[in-house]
Amino acid sequence: TRAKLLEALAAEGFGHEQLDEMQRIIDADKSDLFDVLAHVAWALPTVTCEVRAANARVHIHSEFNEKQQAFLDFVLAHYVSEGVEELDQKKLTPLLRLKYHDSLSDAVADLGKPEEIGRVFAGFQKYLYQGGC
C-alpha cells in the first residue's frame, strides 16, 4: 500500500521532508509524490495532481452514483490542494466529517453503509493512476 511504501522510504532515510525537497528539486510541486518517485527511478514524466484528478473524474462520473460522485469530487479537490496524503484510508473519516459538517449519519444516508463508503473511497483511486497520463 501507499502507506507501507512511505514508511519503508522513511525507514531508509527518505522521510516526508526529504521527499518534499526532492519534489522541489525536480520542479514537481504540483505533482503526486508517486510521480516524483517514478520520475527519479525511471525518468518518467511527472503529471500534476490536477491532471490526474481530471482524468479520474471521467471514470468516476460513469462508475459512481451522483452522491458518490459529489463526495469523490470533494476528495479529489483535497488531493489536488493537499497532496497524495488525502487518499490515505485514515483520512476517510476526517474527509467525511468535513464534507458532511460532522454528520457521519448524513454521509451514510448519502453514500451507503460504512463498508460501501470504504470501497468507494479505495476503489476510485485506481483511476488516478491508469494510463493516459
PDB file of C-alpha atoms in Angstrom:
ATOM      1  CA  THR A   1       0.000   0.000   0.000  1.00  0.00           C
ATOM      2  CA  ARG A   2       0.910   3.650  -0.307  1.00  0.00           C
ATOM      3  CA  ALA A   3       1.361   3.988   3.468  1.00  0.00           C
ATOM      4  CA  LYS A   4       3.705   0.997   3.664  1.00  0.00           C
ATOM      5  CA  LEU A   5       5.839   2.373   0.840  1.00  0.00           C
ATOM      6  CA  LEU A   6       6.122   5.728   2.581  1.00  0.00           C
ATOM      7  CA  GLU A   7       7.010   4.004   5.865  1.00  0.00           C
ATOM      8  CA  ALA A   8       9.693   1.937   4.115  1.00  0.00           C
ATOM      9  CA  LEU A   9      11.141   5.040   2.462  1.00  0.00           C
ATOM     10  CA  ALA A  10      11.185   6.860   5.809  1.00  0.00           C
ATOM     11  CA  ALA A  11      12.996   3.913   7.392  1.00  0.00           C
ATOM     12  CA  GLU A  12      15.666   4.271   4.688  1.00  0.00           C
ATOM     13  CA  GLY A  13      16.111   7.971   5.400  1.00  0.00           C
ATOM     14  CA  PHE A  14      13.638   9.342   2.874  1.00  0.00           C
ATOM     15  CA  GLY A  15      11.036  10.874   5.153  1.00  0.00           C
ATOM     16  CA  HIS A  16       8.424  13.480   4.313  1.00  0.00           C
ATOM     17  CA  GLU A  17      10.910  16.383   4.382  1.00  0.00           C
ATOM     18  CA  GLN A  18      13.368  14.642   2.054  1.00  0.00           C
ATOM     19  CA  LEU A  19      10.606  13.664  -0.368  1.00  0.00           C
ATOM     20  CA  ASP A  20       9.242  17.226  -0.344  1.00  0.00           C
ATOM     21  CA  GLU A  21      12.734  18.516  -1.116  1.00  0.00           C
ATOM     22  CA  MET A  22      13.058  16.025  -3.978  1.00  0.00           C
ATOM     23  CA  GLN A  23       9.738  17.285  -5.315  1.00  0.00           C
ATOM     24  CA  ARG A  24      11.008  20.873  -5.265  1.00  0.00           C
ATOM     25  CA  ILE A  25      14.351  19.960  -6.862  1.00  0.00           C
ATOM     26  CA  ILE A  26      12.702  18.416  -9.910  1.00  0.00           C
ATOM     27  CA  ASP A  27      10.124  21.237 -10.074  1.00  0.00           C
ATOM     28  CA  ALA A  28       7.192  18.914  -9.422  1.00  0.00           C
ATOM     29  CA  ASP A  29       5.485  20.689  -6.514  1.00  0.00           C
ATOM     30  CA  LYS A  30       2.076  20.175  -8.107  1.00  0.00           C
ATOM     31  CA  SER A  31       2.676  16.513  -8.887  1.00  0.00           C
ATOM     32  CA  ASP A  32       1.765  13.426  -6.955  1.00  0.00           C
ATOM     33  CA  LEU A  33       4.593  12.111  -4.806  1.00  0.00           C
ATOM     34  CA  PHE A  34       4.442   8.839  -6.726  1.00  0.00           C
ATOM     35  CA  ASP A  35       5.023  10.708  -9.987  1.00  0.00           C
ATOM     36  CA  VAL A  36       8.113  12.199  -8.373  1.00  0.00           C
ATOM     37  CA  LEU A  37       9.369   8.753  -7.357  1.00  0.00           C
ATOM     38  CA  ALA A  38       8.671   7.344 -10.840  1.00  0.00           C
ATOM     39  CA  HIS A  39      10.491  10.283 -12.387  1.00  0.00           C
ATOM     40  CA  VAL A  40      13.541   9.766 -10.191  1.00  0.00           C
ATOM     41  CA  ALA A  41      13.568   5.976 -10.596  1.00  0.00           C
ATOM     42  CA  TRP A  42      12.641   5.604 -14.271  1.00  0.00           C
ATOM     43  CA  ALA A  43      12.819   9.108 -15.781  1.00  0.00           C
ATOM     44  CA  LEU A  44       9.063   9.090 -16.399  1.00  0.00           C
ATOM     45  CA  PRO A  45       7.467  12.494 -16.955  1.00  0.00           C
ATOM     46  CA  THR A  46       5.647  13.950 -13.980  1.00  0.00           C
ATOM     47  CA  VAL A  47       1.914  14.590 -14.151  1.00  0.00           C
ATOM     48  CA  THR A  48       0.210  17.178 -11.981  1.00  0.00           C
ATOM     49  CA  CYS A  49      -2.368  16.127  -9.427  1.00  0.00           C
ATOM     50  CA  GLU A  50      -4.832  18.345 -11.261  1.00  0.00           C
ATOM     51  CA  VAL A  51      -4.392  16.353 -14.494  1.00  0.00           C
ATOM     52  CA  ARG A  52      -4.653  13.055 -12.618  1.00  0.00           C
ATOM     53  CA  ALA A  53      -7.845  14.245 -10.908  1.00  0.00           C
ATOM     54  CA  ALA A  54      -9.375  15.392 -14.208  1.00  0.00           C
ATOM     55  CA  ASN A  55      -8.638  12.017 -15.804  1.00  0.00           C
ATOM     56  CA  ALA A  56     -10.096  10.183 -12.801  1.00  0.00           C
ATOM     57  CA  ARG A  57     -13.279  12.293 -12.918  1.00  0.00           C
ATOM     58  CA  VAL A  58     -14.113  10.881 -16.357  1.00  0.00           C
ATOM     59  CA  HIS A  59     -14.272   7.374 -14.869  1.00  0.00           C
ATOM     60  CA  ILE A  60     -15.890   8.485 -11.628  1.00  0.00           C
ATOM     61  CA  HIS A  61     -18.780  10.096 -13.472  1.00  0.00           C
ATOM     62  CA  SER A  62     -19.536   6.852 -15.279  1.00  0.00           C
ATOM     63  CA  GLU A  63     -18.875   4.405 -12.415  1.00  0.00           C
ATOM     64  CA  PHE A  64     -20.473   6.002  -9.355  1.00  0.00           C
ATOM     65  CA  ASN A  65     -23.869   7.457  -8.484  1.00  0.00           C
ATOM     66  CA  GLU A  66     -24.449  11.201  -8.176  1.00  0.00           C
ATOM     67  CA  LYS A  67     -23.928  11.430  -4.411  1.00  0.00           C
ATOM     68  CA  GLN A  68     -20.786   9.295  -4.564  1.00  0.00           C
ATOM     69  CA  GLN A  69     -19.518  11.495  -7.395  1.00  0.00           C
ATOM     70  CA  ALA A  70     -20.044  14.613  -5.281  1.00  0.00           C
ATOM     71  CA  PHE A  71     -18.064  13.097  -2.417  1.00  0.00           C
ATOM     72  CA  LEU A  72     -15.292  11.869  -4.714  1.00  0.00           C
ATOM     73  CA  ASP A  73     -15.083  15.290  -6.381  1.00  0.00           C
ATOM     74  CA  PHE A  74     -14.630  16.708  -2.871  1.00  0.00           C
ATOM     75  CA  VAL A  75     -11.863  14.174  -2.173  1.00  0.00           C
ATOM     76  CA  LEU A  76     -10.175  14.965  -5.489  1.00  0.00           C
ATOM     77  CA  ALA A  77     -10.211  18.683  -4.695  1.00  0.00           C
ATOM     78  CA  HIS A  78      -8.355  17.898  -1.466  1.00  0.00           C
ATOM     79  CA  TYR A  79      -5.943  15.620  -3.335  1.00  0.00           C
ATOM     80  CA  VAL A  80      -5.139  18.472  -5.735  1.00  0.00           C
ATOM     81  CA  SER A  81      -4.728  21.080  -2.988  1.00  0.00           C
ATOM     82  CA  GLU A  82      -3.149  18.976  -0.232  1.00  0.00           C
ATOM     83  CA  GLY A  83      -1.461  16.033  -1.952  1.00  0.00           C
ATOM     84  CA  VAL A  84      -1.493  12.273  -2.018  1.00  0.00           C
ATOM     85  CA  GLU A  85      -1.813  12.005   1.772  1.00  0.00           C
ATOM     86  CA  GLU A  86      -5.507  12.851   1.369  1.00  0.00           C
ATOM     87  CA  LEU A  87      -6.017   9.439  -0.231  1.00  0.00           C
ATOM     88  CA  ASP A  88      -4.875   7.519   2.834  1.00  0.00           C
ATOM     89  CA  GLN A  89      -7.570   5.360   4.417  1.00  0.00           C
ATOM     90  CA  LYS A  90      -7.077   7.144   7.747  1.00  0.00           C
ATOM     91  CA  LYS A  91      -8.211  10.371   6.044  1.00  0.00           C
ATOM     92  CA  LEU A  92     -11.610   8.931   5.115  1.00  0.00           C
ATOM     93  CA  THR A  93     -13.409   9.812   8.361  1.00  0.00           C
ATOM     94  CA  PRO A  94     -11.964  13.341   8.564  1.00  0.00           C
ATOM     95  CA  LEU A  95     -12.956  13.939   4.927  1.00  0.00           C
ATOM     96  CA  LEU A  96     -16.475  12.659   5.602  1.00  0.00           C
ATOM     97  CA  ARG A  97     -16.747  14.905   8.661  1.00  0.00           C
ATOM     98  CA  LEU A  98     -15.551  17.887   6.657  1.00  0.00           C
ATOM     99  CA  LYS A  99     -17.870  17.249   3.711  1.00  0.00           C
ATOM    100  CA  TYR A 100     -20.896  16.408   5.857  1.00  0.00           C
ATOM    101  CA  HIS A 101     -20.309  19.023   8.588  1.00  0.00           C
ATOM    102  CA  ASP A 102     -19.525  16.422  11.280  1.00  0.00           C
ATOM    103  CA  SER A 103     -22.624  14.361  10.481  1.00  0.00           C
ATOM    104  CA  LEU A 104     -21.500  10.834   9.697  1.00  0.00           C
ATOM    105  CA  SER A 105     -25.148   9.775   9.669  1.00  0.00           C
ATOM    106  CA  ASP A 106     -25.709  12.139   6.718  1.00  0.00           C
ATOM    107  CA  ALA A 107     -22.695  10.597   4.990  1.00  0.00           C
ATOM    108  CA  VAL A 108     -24.128   7.102   5.490  1.00  0.00           C
ATOM    109  CA  ALA A 109     -27.536   8.264   4.245  1.00  0.00           C
ATOM    110  CA  ASP A 110     -25.939   9.651   1.067  1.00  0.00           C
ATOM    111  CA  LEU A 111     -23.175   7.150   0.412  1.00  0.00           C
ATOM    112  CA  GLY A 112     -24.303   3.867   1.930  1.00  0.00           C
ATOM    113  CA  LYS A 113     -23.040   1.651   4.714  1.00  0.00           C
ATOM    114  CA  PRO A 114     -19.524   2.273   6.055  1.00  0.00           C
ATOM    115  CA  GLU A 115     -18.186  -0.748   4.146  1.00  0.00           C
ATOM    116  CA  GLU A 116     -19.580   0.669   0.892  1.00  0.00           C
ATOM    117  CA  ILE A 117     -18.115   4.090   1.631  1.00  0.00           C
ATOM    118  CA  GLY A 118     -14.727   2.453   2.215  1.00  0.00           C
ATOM    119  CA  ARG A 119     -14.996   0.549  -1.081  1.00  0.00           C
ATOM    120  CA  VAL A 120     -15.906   3.718  -2.975  1.00  0.00           C
ATOM    121  CA  PHE A 121     -13.035   5.667  -1.380  1.00  0.00           C
ATOM    122  CA  ALA A 122     -10.457   2.967  -2.089  1.00  0.00           C
ATOM    123  CA  GLY A 123     -11.939   1.893  -5.406  1.00  0.00           C
ATOM    124  CA  PHE A 124     -11.871   5.205  -7.236  1.00  0.00           C
ATOM    125  CA  GLN A 125      -8.161   5.705  -6.592  1.00  0.00           C
ATOM    126  CA  LYS A 126      -7.128   3.289  -9.335  1.00  0.00           C
ATOM    127  CA  TYR A 127      -8.432   5.828 -11.846  1.00  0.00           C
ATOM    128  CA  LEU A 128      -5.825   8.341 -10.716  1.00  0.00           C
ATOM    129  CA  TYR A 129      -3.044   6.067 -11.913  1.00  0.00           C
ATOM    130  CA  GLN A 130      -4.484   4.479 -15.035  1.00  0.00           C
ATOM    131  CA  GLY A 131      -2.670   5.017 -18.305  1.00  0.00           C
ATOM    132  CA  GLY A 132      -3.245   8.025 -20.442  1.00  0.00           C
ATOM    133  CA  CYS A 133      -1.405  10.468 -18.211  1.00  0.00           C
TER     134      CYS A 133
END
